Amino acid sequence: MRESKKENGSKGNTYKEPCVKCHFNTNHEVVASIDIYREEKCDRYLEIDSYQIIKCLGCETISFRTDSSNSEEYYYEEIDGDCIYDSVVRLYPSRISGWQGLSDDELQLVSGFISSVYKEVRQALNDKSFVLCGVGLRAIVEYICRHEKVGEERDNLAKKIGHLEKDGMVPSKVAKTLHMIRNIGNDSIHDAKRYSEEEIKLAAKIIDHLLTYFYIMTSQTNSIYKSVTGDK
């Protein structure tokens, strides 16, 4: 297989990608690139790997993008009949659009083990490993119940969520969403079910609100209360 390289072949191109800082899709410009071509002449086979440094045209954050394709993976547009080559795009650092998650500063106010699991879920979500996300989100609900010492040690998660509601720690609507996350986790563990990106993002946002309510806001309001009252 013959290999050749071309510098800055895609420089100046723009792509719509999730931004590391903006947390939604923005236009990114290629500021530098190297394209690698691998060709088998006898088989008329061609691979193209493009390695690109890209810059968000909003906040100007720099990140890295790869775009890989080959001459055997393609499809034809239904309307025009044009040949479109499938490509695999990867972004570094990995991220998704439409979900920011809790910051490391906020997670310092969360119980250590819960914070550690959350960071793993956050990375899995950015990597689009949605089965792992389902397992991790359920685990966070489980460890919140343990940390808050609800129910009996032998109780399953469904009963513990019921105790959260019964003890007035969460309203019934929130308890219902926690059961939803429990079911997502069960499906992920037992059936390796892969929920959609939007479904997992919604579950992650619920967890964000739950951690904010139980730990982050409590810590912040306690600090404000001490400042106002002069208590130490």
Tab-separated table of N, CA, C and O in Angstrom, residues 121-232:
chain	number	residue	atom	x	y	z
A	121	VAL	N	-18.891	8.958	34.798
A	121	VAL	CA	-20.098	9.042	33.960
A	121	VAL	C	-19.962	10.197	32.966
A	121	VAL	O	-20.317	10.068	31.789
A	122	ARG	N	-19.441	11.308	33.437
A	122	ARG	CA	-19.258	12.478	32.568
A	122	ARG	C	-18.355	12.150	31.388
A	122	ARG	O	-18.650	12.514	30.238
A	123	GLN	N	-17.255	11.430	31.652
A	123	GLN	CA	-16.349	11.051	30.572
A	123	GLN	C	-17.018	10.062	29.627
A	123	GLN	O	-16.886	10.171	28.400
A	124	ALA	N	-17.767	9.105	30.193
A	124	ALA	CA	-18.454	8.113	29.358
A	124	ALA	C	-19.488	8.780	28.460
A	124	ALA	O	-19.653	8.398	27.292
A	125	LEU	N	-20.181	9.792	28.990
A	125	LEU	CA	-21.184	10.488	28.188
A	125	LEU	C	-20.532	11.272	27.065
A	125	LEU	O	-20.993	11.257	25.916
A	126	ASN	N	-19.428	11.942	27.358
A	126	ASN	CA	-18.712	12.671	26.314
A	126	ASN	C	-18.144	11.734	25.255
A	126	ASN	O	-17.996	12.111	24.094
A	127	ASP	N	-17.826	10.498	25.660
A	127	ASP	CA	-17.331	9.492	24.715
A	127	ASP	C	-18.468	8.754	24.010
A	127	ASP	O	-18.214	7.855	23.210
A	128	LYS	N	-19.716	9.092	24.369
A	128	LYS	CA	-20.905	8.455	23.809
A	128	LYS	C	-20.959	6.959	24.124
A	128	LYS	O	-21.444	6.155	23.330
A	129	SER	N	-20.470	6.606	25.307
A	129	SER	CA	-20.577	5.222	25.793
A	129	SER	C	-21.844	5.136	26.635
A	129	SER	O	-21.796	5.134	27.873
A	130	PHE	N	-22.990	5.049	25.966
A	130	PHE	CA	-24.270	5.244	26.640
A	130	PHE	C	-24.681	4.076	27.537
A	130	PHE	O	-25.422	4.270	28.502
A	131	VAL	N	-24.215	2.867	27.234
A	131	VAL	CA	-24.508	1.740	28.129
A	131	VAL	C	-23.816	1.956	29.471
A	131	VAL	O	-24.423	1.781	30.540
A	132	LEU	N	-22.554	2.350	29.430
A	132	LEU	CA	-21.820	2.622	30.664
A	132	LEU	C	-22.452	3.784	31.423
A	132	LEU	O	-22.490	3.778	32.661
A	133	CYS	N	-22.951	4.771	30.690
A	133	CYS	CA	-23.621	5.905	31.337
A	133	CYS	C	-24.839	5.448	32.125
A	133	CYS	O	-25.066	5.901	33.251
A	134	GLY	N	-25.629	4.573	31.527
A	134	GLY	CA	-26.823	4.077	32.203
A	134	GLY	C	-26.487	3.404	33.518
A	134	GLY	O	-27.147	3.623	34.538
A	135	VAL	N	-25.426	2.590	33.503
A	135	VAL	CA	-24.983	1.911	34.726
A	135	VAL	C	-24.521	2.930	35.757
A	135	VAL	O	-24.878	2.866	36.943
A	136	GLY	N	-23.723	3.898	35.315
A	136	GLY	CA	-23.167	4.887	36.230
A	136	GLY	C	-24.201	5.806	36.837
A	136	GLY	O	-24.130	6.144	38.030
A	137	LEU	N	-25.190	6.212	36.056
A	137	LEU	CA	-26.236	7.095	36.570
A	137	LEU	C	-27.059	6.389	37.637
A	137	LEU	O	-27.426	6.979	38.660
A	138	ARG	N	-27.358	5.118	37.407
A	138	ARG	CA	-28.078	4.341	38.426
A	138	ARG	C	-27.243	4.241	39.696
A	138	ARG	O	-27.768	4.347	40.808
A	139	ALA	N	-25.930	4.024	39.536
A	139	ALA	CA	-25.039	3.910	40.692
A	139	ALA	C	-25.042	5.196	41.519
A	139	ALA	O	-25.007	5.144	42.754
A	140	ILE	N	-25.102	6.352	40.850
A	140	ILE	CA	-25.127	7.619	41.578
A	140	ILE	C	-26.384	7.714	42.439
A	140	ILE	O	-26.324	8.137	43.602
A	141	VAL	N	-27.537	7.329	41.870
A	141	VAL	CA	-28.783	7.328	42.659
A	141	VAL	C	-28.639	6.401	43.863
A	141	VAL	O	-29.029	6.740	44.987
A	142	GLU	N	-28.057	5.232	43.645
A	142	GLU	CA	-27.849	4.260	44.730
A	142	GLU	C	-26.984	4.856	45.843
A	142	GLU	O	-27.316	4.746	47.037
A	143	TYR	N	-25.893	5.517	45.463
A	143	TYR	CA	-24.963	6.030	46.469
A	143	TYR	C	-25.503	7.282	47.158
A	143	TYR	O	-25.133	7.560	48.302
A	144	ILE	N	-26.365	8.038	46.488
A	144	ILE	CA	-27.034	9.142	47.166
A	144	ILE	C	-27.924	8.592	48.279
A	144	ILE	O	-27.934	9.112	49.403
A	145	CYS	N	-28.657	7.531	47.976
A	145	CYS	CA	-29.530	6.910	48.988
A	145	CYS	C	-28.710	6.387	50.165
A	145	CYS	O	-29.101	6.534	51.325
A	146	ARG	N	-27.559	5.781	49.864
A	146	ARG	CA	-26.706	5.284	50.948
A	146	ARG	C	-26.158	6.441	51.776
A	146	ARG	O	-26.124	6.366	53.016
A	147	HIS	N	-25.724	7.487	51.102
A	147	HIS	CA	-25.141	8.633	51.805
A	147	HIS	C	-26.172	9.301	52.700
A	147	HIS	O	-25.846	9.788	53.797
A	148	GLU	N	-27.418	9.339	52.249
A	148	GLU	CA	-28.481	9.963	53.030
A	148	GLU	C	-29.091	9.002	54.047
A	148	GLU	O	-29.983	9.383	54.796
A	149	LYS	N	-28.602	7.738	54.027
A	149	LYS	CA	-29.035	6.709	55.002
A	149	LYS	C	-30.556	6.532	55.020
A	149	LYS	O	-31.189	6.555	56.078
A	150	VAL	N	-31.129	6.353	53.845
A	150	VAL	CA	-32.574	6.147	53.758
A	150	VAL	C	-32.884	4.651	53.724
A	150	VAL	O	-32.129	3.853	53.145
A	151	GLY	N	-33.978	4.258	54.359
A	151	GLY	CA	-34.397	2.869	54.349
A	151	GLY	C	-33.441	1.961	55.104
A	151	GLY	O	-32.590	2.408	55.879
A	152	GLU	N	-33.584	0.673	54.857
A	152	GLU	CA	-32.740	-0.341	55.470
A	152	GLU	C	-31.615	-0.733	54.514
A	152	GLU	O	-31.742	-0.598	53.302
A	153	GLU	N	-30.520	-1.219	55.077
A	153	GLU	CA	-29.370	-1.612	54.272
A	153	GLU	C	-29.751	-2.679	53.248
A	153	GLU	O	-29.233	-2.694	52.125
A	154	ARG	N	-30.676	-3.571	53.630
A	154	ARG	CA	-31.060	-4.679	52.741
A	154	ARG	C	-32.060	-4.266	51.673
A	154	ARG	O	-32.359	-5.048	50.764
A	155	ASP	N	-32.618	-3.060	51.765
A	155	ASP	CA	-33.610	-2.602	50.792
A	155	ASP	C	-32.999	-2.479	49.401
A	155	ASP	O	-31.841	-2.067	49.247
A	156	ASN	N	-33.800	-2.820	48.387
A	156	ASN	CA	-33.331	-2.591	47.019
A	156	ASN	C	-33.500	-1.112	46.673
A	156	ASN	O	-34.057	-0.321	47.450
A	157	LEU	N	-33.021	-0.723	45.495
A	157	LEU	CA	-33.025	0.696	45.138
A	157	LEU	C	-34.437	1.250	45.013
A	157	LEU	O	-34.696	2.401	45.376
A	158	ALA	N	-35.370	0.452	44.513
A	158	ALA	CA	-36.757	0.913	44.376
A	158	ALA	C	-37.320	1.319	45.737
A	158	ALA	O	-37.973	2.370	45.871
A	159	LYS	N	-37.060	0.514	46.757
A	159	LYS	CA	-37.554	0.827	48.099
A	159	LYS	C	-36.864	2.074	48.663
A	159	LYS	O	-37.486	2.887	49.343
A	160	LYS	N	-35.574	2.205	48.387
A	160	LYS	CA	-34.835	3.363	48.897
A	160	LYS	C	-35.347	4.661	48.278
A	160	LYS	O	-35.459	5.683	48.963
A	161	ILE	N	-35.657	4.612	46.995
A	161	ILE	CA	-36.230	5.800	46.347
A	161	ILE	C	-37.589	6.112	46.969
A	161	ILE	O	-37.943	7.274	47.195
A	162	GLY	N	-38.342	5.056	47.275
A	162	GLY	CA	-39.623	5.241	47.950
A	162	GLY	C	-39.461	5.919	49.299
A	162	GLY	O	-40.277	6.771	49.686
A	163	HIS	N	-38.400	5.574	50.030
A	163	HIS	CA	-38.131	6.218	51.312
A	163	HIS	C	-37.760	7.693	51.131
A	163	HIS	O	-38.124	8.526	51.969
A	164	LEU	N	-37.025	8.006	50.066
A	164	LEU	CA	-36.712	9.415	49.794
A	164	LEU	C	-37.994	10.232	49.672
A	164	LEU	O	-38.093	11.345	50.200
A	165	GLU	N	-38.963	9.659	48.957
A	165	GLU	CA	-40.242	10.341	48.785
A	165	GLU	C	-41.041	10.359	50.095
A	165	GLU	O	-41.563	11.408	50.508
A	166	LYS	N	-41.134	9.210	50.765
A	166	LYS	CA	-41.921	9.097	51.988
A	166	LYS	C	-41.395	10.007	53.092
A	166	LYS	O	-42.170	10.606	53.851
A	167	ASP	N	-40.068	10.148	53.170
A	167	ASP	CA	-39.453	10.981	54.206
A	167	ASP	C	-39.439	12.460	53.847
A	167	ASP	O	-38.895	13.273	54.595
A	168	GLY	N	-40.016	12.798	52.699
A	168	GLY	CA	-40.109	14.196	52.298
A	168	GLY	C	-38.814	14.790	51.773
A	168	GLY	O	-38.682	16.018	51.680
A	169	MET	N	-37.866	13.940	51.384
A	169	MET	CA	-36.578	14.439	50.899
A	169	MET	C	-36.650	14.836	49.429
A	169	MET	O	-35.872	15.688	48.972
A	170	VAL	N	-37.575	14.211	48.683
A	170	VAL	CA	-37.825	14.606	47.290
A	170	VAL	C	-39.329	14.521	47.046
A	170	VAL	O	-40.011	13.678	47.632
A	171	PRO	N	-39.867	15.405	46.184
A	171	PRO	CA	-41.296	15.301	45.851
A	171	PRO	C	-41.562	14.092	44.968
A	171	PRO	O	-40.640	13.486	44.406
A	172	SER	N	-42.821	13.747	44.822
A	172	SER	CA	-43.202	12.535	44.085
A	172	SER	C	-42.760	12.573	42.624
A	172	SER	O	-42.368	11.549	42.055
A	173	LYS	N	-42.805	13.757	42.013
A	173	LYS	CA	-42.389	13.856	40.607
A	173	LYS	C	-40.901	13.554	40.444
A	173	LYS	O	-40.491	12.924	39.464
A	174	VAL	N	-40.096	14.006	41.412
A	174	VAL	CA	-38.663	13.712	41.360
A	174	VAL	C	-38.428	12.227	41.592
A	174	VAL	O	-37.602	11.600	40.916
A	175	ALA	N	-39.156	11.638	42.534
A	175	ALA	CA	-39.026	10.199	42.794
A	175	ALA	C	-39.340	9.399	41.528
A	175	ALA	O	-38.672	8.393	41.232
A	176	LYS	N	-40.332	9.854	40.776
A	176	LYS	CA	-40.701	9.167	39.538
A	176	LYS	C	-39.547	9.191	38.539
A	176	LYS	O	-39.263	8.184	37.872
A	177	THR	N	-38.859	10.333	38.429
A	177	THR	CA	-37.719	10.417	37.506
A	177	THR	C	-36.553	9.559	37.991
A	177	THR	O	-35.806	9.006	37.178
A	178	LEU	N	-36.399	9.426	39.307
A	178	LEU	CA	-35.333	8.562	39.834
A	178	LEU	C	-35.619	7.099	39.529
A	178	LEU	O	-34.692	6.314	39.256
A	179	HIS	N	-36.883	6.719	39.564
A	179	HIS	CA	-37.246	5.352	39.155
A	179	HIS	C	-36.936	5.153	37.663
A	179	HIS	O	-36.529	4.055	37.259
A	180	MET	N	-37.120	6.199	36.877
A	180	MET	CA	-36.782	6.114	35.456
A	180	MET	C	-35.293	5.831	35.280
A	180	MET	O	-34.893	4.962	34.490
A	181	ILE	N	-34.457	6.551	36.039
A	181	ILE	CA	-33.009	6.334	35.959
A	181	ILE	C	-32.652	4.936	36.465
A	181	ILE	O	-31.776	4.263	35.909
A	182	ARG	N	-33.340	4.489	37.504
A	182	ARG	CA	-33.119	3.122	38.001
A	182	ARG	C	-33.405	2.095	36.907
A	182	ARG	O	-32.633	1.140	36.709
A	183	ASN	N	-34.495	2.289	36.171
A	183	ASN	CA	-34.851	1.362	35.092
A	183	ASN	C	-33.850	1.424	33.942
A	183	ASN	O	-33.517	0.390	33.338
A	184	ILE	N	-33.373	2.627	33.635
A	184	ILE	CA	-32.341	2.764	32.597
A	184	ILE	C	-31.102	1.973	32.995
A	184	ILE	O	-30.515	1.235	32.191
A	185	GLY	N	-30.698	2.109	34.267
A	185	GLY	CA	-29.533	1.381	34.750
A	185	GLY	C	-29.733	-0.117	34.718
A	185	GLY	O	-28.823	-0.871	34.330
A	186	ASN	N	-30.921	-0.567	35.116
A	186	ASN	CA	-31.211	-2.009	35.087
A	186	ASN	C	-31.132	-2.559	33.664
A	186	ASN	O	-30.580	-3.639	33.430
A	187	ASP	N	-31.706	-1.822	32.721
A	187	ASP	CA	-31.656	-2.259	31.319
A	187	ASP	C	-30.219	-2.298	30.806
A	187	ASP	O	-29.842	-3.197	30.038
A	188	SER	N	-29.423	-1.317	31.223
A	188	SER	CA	-28.027	-1.249	30.780
A	188	SER	C	-27.220	-2.410	31.346
A	188	SER	O	-26.394	-3.019	30.654
A	189	ILE	N	-27.466	-2.727	32.628
A	189	ILE	CA	-26.710	-3.798	33.281
A	189	ILE	C	-27.116	-5.169	32.750
A	189	ILE	O	-26.264	-5.981	32.362
A	190	HIS	N	-28.409	-5.443	32.717
A	190	HIS	CA	-28.888	-6.805	32.437
A	190	HIS	C	-29.043	-7.106	30.947
A	190	HIS	O	-28.866	-8.258	30.530
A	191	ASP	N	-29.386	-6.086	30.165
A	191	ASP	CA	-29.642	-6.315	28.744
A	191	ASP	C	-28.687	-5.565	27.820
A	191	ASP	O	-28.832	-5.636	26.601
A	192	ALA	N	-27.723	-4.828	28.413
A	192	ALA	CA	-26.798	-4.004	27.623
A	192	ALA	C	-27.557	-3.099	26.656
A	192	ALA	O	-27.117	-2.851	25.534
A	193	LYS	N	-28.722	-2.615	27.111
A	193	LYS	CA	-29.527	-1.739	26.263
A	193	LYS	C	-28.851	-0.382	26.126
A	193	LYS	O	-28.411	0.201	27.114
A	194	ARG	N	-28.791	0.107	24.907
A	194	ARG	CA	-28.153	1.384	24.627
A	194	ARG	C	-29.238	2.427	24.390
A	194	ARG	O	-29.848	2.469	23.328
A	195	TYR	N	-29.478	3.263	25.390
A	195	TYR	CA	-30.449	4.339	25.230
A	195	TYR	C	-29.872	5.425	24.339
A	195	TYR	O	-28.660	5.531	24.150
A	196	SER	N	-30.753	6.257	23.792
A	196	SER	CA	-30.323	7.302	22.866
A	196	SER	C	-29.552	8.394	23.601
A	196	SER	O	-29.631	8.525	24.832
A	197	GLU	N	-28.833	9.172	22.841
A	197	GLU	CA	-28.072	10.290	23.424
A	197	GLU	C	-28.986	11.255	24.165
A	197	GLU	O	-28.672	11.707	25.273
A	198	GLU	N	-30.137	11.573	23.577
A	198	GLU	CA	-31.059	12.520	24.212
A	198	GLU	C	-31.621	11.959	25.513
A	198	GLU	O	-31.788	12.698	26.497
A	199	GLU	N	-31.913	10.667	25.548
A	199	GLU	CA	-32.433	10.054	26.766
A	199	GLU	C	-31.393	10.061	27.880
A	199	GLU	O	-31.706	10.362	29.041
A	200	ILE	N	-30.158	9.742	27.531
A	200	ILE	CA	-29.088	9.724	28.534
A	200	ILE	C	-28.772	11.143	29.002
A	200	ILE	O	-28.524	11.374	30.201
A	201	LYS	N	-28.785	12.101	28.091
A	201	LYS	CA	-28.534	13.491	28.497
A	201	LYS	C	-29.611	13.982	29.458
A	201	LYS	O	-29.319	14.703	30.420
A	202	LEU	N	-30.860	13.603	29.204
A	202	LEU	CA	-31.948	13.995	30.106
A	202	LEU	C	-31.723	13.389	31.491
A	202	LEU	O	-31.862	14.083	32.513
A	203	ALA	N	-31.363	12.106	31.541
A	203	ALA	CA	-31.099	11.460	32.822
A	203	ALA	C	-29.925	12.128	33.537
A	203	ALA	O	-29.959	12.324	34.762
A	204	ALA	N	-28.904	12.508	32.787
A	204	ALA	CA	-27.743	13.176	33.384
A	204	ALA	C	-28.123	14.542	33.949
A	204	ALA	O	-27.633	14.944	35.018
A	205	LYS	N	-28.991	15.254	33.256
A	205	LYS	CA	-29.436	16.560	33.747
A	205	LYS	C	-30.231	16.411	35.039
A	205	LYS	O	-30.129	17.253	35.942
A	206	ILE	N	-31.019	15.344	35.148
A	206	ILE	CA	-31.765	15.086	36.386
A	206	ILE	C	-30.784	14.843	37.535
A	206	ILE	O	-30.965	15.369	38.642
A	207	ILE	N	-29.747	14.058	37.273
A	207	ILE	CA	-28.726	13.810	38.294
A	207	ILE	C	-28.030	15.115	38.684
A	207	ILE	O	-27.748	15.354	39.870
A	208	ASP	N	-27.756	15.976	37.701
A	208	ASP	CA	-27.139	17.276	37.999
A	208	ASP	C	-27.998	18.064	38.986
A	208	ASP	O	-27.489	18.639	39.958
A	209	HIS	N	-29.296	18.106	38.721
A	209	HIS	CA	-30.203	18.842	39.610
A	209	HIS	C	-30.256	18.196	40.994
A	209	HIS	O	-30.311	18.900	42.011
A	210	LEU	N	-30.235	16.866	41.030
A	210	LEU	CA	-30.309	16.156	42.299
A	210	LEU	C	-29.064	16.439	43.156
A	210	LEU	O	-29.181	16.732	44.351
A	211	LEU	N	-27.886	16.365	42.541
A	211	LEU	CA	-26.651	16.633	43.279
A	211	LEU	C	-26.576	18.097	43.710
A	211	LEU	O	-26.079	18.401	44.803
A	212	THR	N	-27.084	18.982	42.852
A	212	THR	CA	-27.108	20.397	43.211
A	212	THR	C	-28.005	20.623	44.426
A	212	THR	O	-27.654	21.361	45.356
A	213	TYR	N	-29.157	19.969	44.429
A	213	TYR	CA	-30.120	20.130	45.521
A	213	TYR	C	-29.592	19.560	46.828
A	213	TYR	O	-29.648	20.212	47.879
A	214	PHE	N	-29.047	18.335	46.781
A	214	PHE	CA	-28.633	17.662	48.007
A	214	PHE	C	-27.329	18.201	48.587
A	214	PHE	O	-27.165	18.244	49.810
A	215	TYR	N	-26.403	18.607	47.719
A	215	TYR	CA	-25.060	18.905	48.215
A	215	TYR	C	-24.571	20.321	47.893
A	215	TYR	O	-24.116	21.030	48.788
A	216	ILE	N	-24.673	20.719	46.631
A	216	ILE	CA	-24.052	21.978	46.230
A	216	ILE	C	-24.784	23.172	46.829
A	216	ILE	O	-24.176	24.042	47.474
A	217	MET	N	-26.101	23.231	46.648
A	217	MET	CA	-26.870	24.343	47.202
A	217	MET	C	-26.840	24.335	48.729
A	217	MET	O	-26.780	25.395	49.363
A	218	THR	N	-26.881	23.139	49.335
A	218	THR	CA	-26.828	23.046	50.792
A	218	THR	C	-25.537	23.639	51.328
A	218	THR	O	-25.529	24.417	52.287
A	219	SER	N	-24.409	23.295	50.682
A	219	SER	CA	-23.116	23.822	51.112
A	219	SER	C	-23.043	25.329	50.910
A	219	SER	O	-22.569	26.066	51.783
A	220	GLN	N	-23.533	25.796	49.771
A	220	GLN	CA	-23.472	27.226	49.480
A	220	GLN	C	-24.372	28.034	50.403
A	220	GLN	O	-23.979	29.099	50.892
A	221	THR	N	-25.602	27.547	50.656
A	221	THR	CA	-26.517	28.277	51.532
A	221	THR	C	-26.028	28.252	52.979
A	221	THR	O	-26.206	29.238	53.710
A	222	ASN	N	-25.394	27.156	53.412
A	222	ASN	CA	-24.815	27.118	54.756
A	222	ASN	C	-23.724	28.168	54.907
A	222	ASN	O	-23.604	28.831	55.953
A	223	SER	N	-22.935	28.322	53.851
A	223	SER	CA	-21.868	29.326	53.885
A	223	SER	C	-22.443	30.737	53.953
A	223	SER	O	-21.963	31.577	54.719
A	224	ILE	N	-23.516	30.980	53.176
A	224	ILE	CA	-24.156	32.305	53.212
A	224	ILE	C	-24.805	32.556	54.565
A	224	ILE	O	-24.717	33.648	55.130
A	225	TYR	N	-25.447	31.514	55.121
A	225	TYR	CA	-26.100	31.648	56.427
A	225	TYR	C	-25.093	32.032	57.496
A	225	TYR	O	-25.346	32.926	58.312
A	226	LYS	N	-23.937	31.384	57.505
A	226	LYS	CA	-22.909	31.711	58.497
A	226	LYS	C	-22.406	33.129	58.313
A	226	LYS	O	-22.099	33.828	59.285
A	227	SER	N	-22.291	33.561	57.057
A	227	SER	CA	-21.824	34.926	56.794
A	227	SER	C	-22.826	35.951	57.289
A	227	SER	O	-22.463	36.986	57.850
A	228	VAL	N	-24.138	35.667	57.077
A	228	VAL	CA	-25.188	36.612	57.464
A	228	VAL	C	-25.361	36.660	58.968
A	228	VAL	O	-25.512	37.730	59.585
A	229	THR	N	-25.349	35.485	59.603
A	229	THR	CA	-25.632	35.419	61.059
A	229	THR	C	-24.390	35.583	61.907
A	229	THR	O	-24.492	35.828	63.106
A	230	GLY	N	-23.238	35.421	61.306
A	230	GLY	CA	-21.996	35.522	62.084
A	230	GLY	C	-21.652	34.240	62.805
A	230	GLY	O	-20.685	34.197	63.592
A	231	ASP	N	-22.421	33.153	62.548
A	231	ASP	CA	-22.107	31.873	63.179
A	231	ASP	C	-20.827	31.291	62.609
A	231	ASP	O	-20.500	31.499	61.451
A	232	LYS	N	-20.108	30.557	63.413
A	232	LYS	CA	-18.876	29.930	62.985
A	232	LYS	C	-18.987	28.422	63.056
A	232	LYS	O	-19.784	27.891	63.785
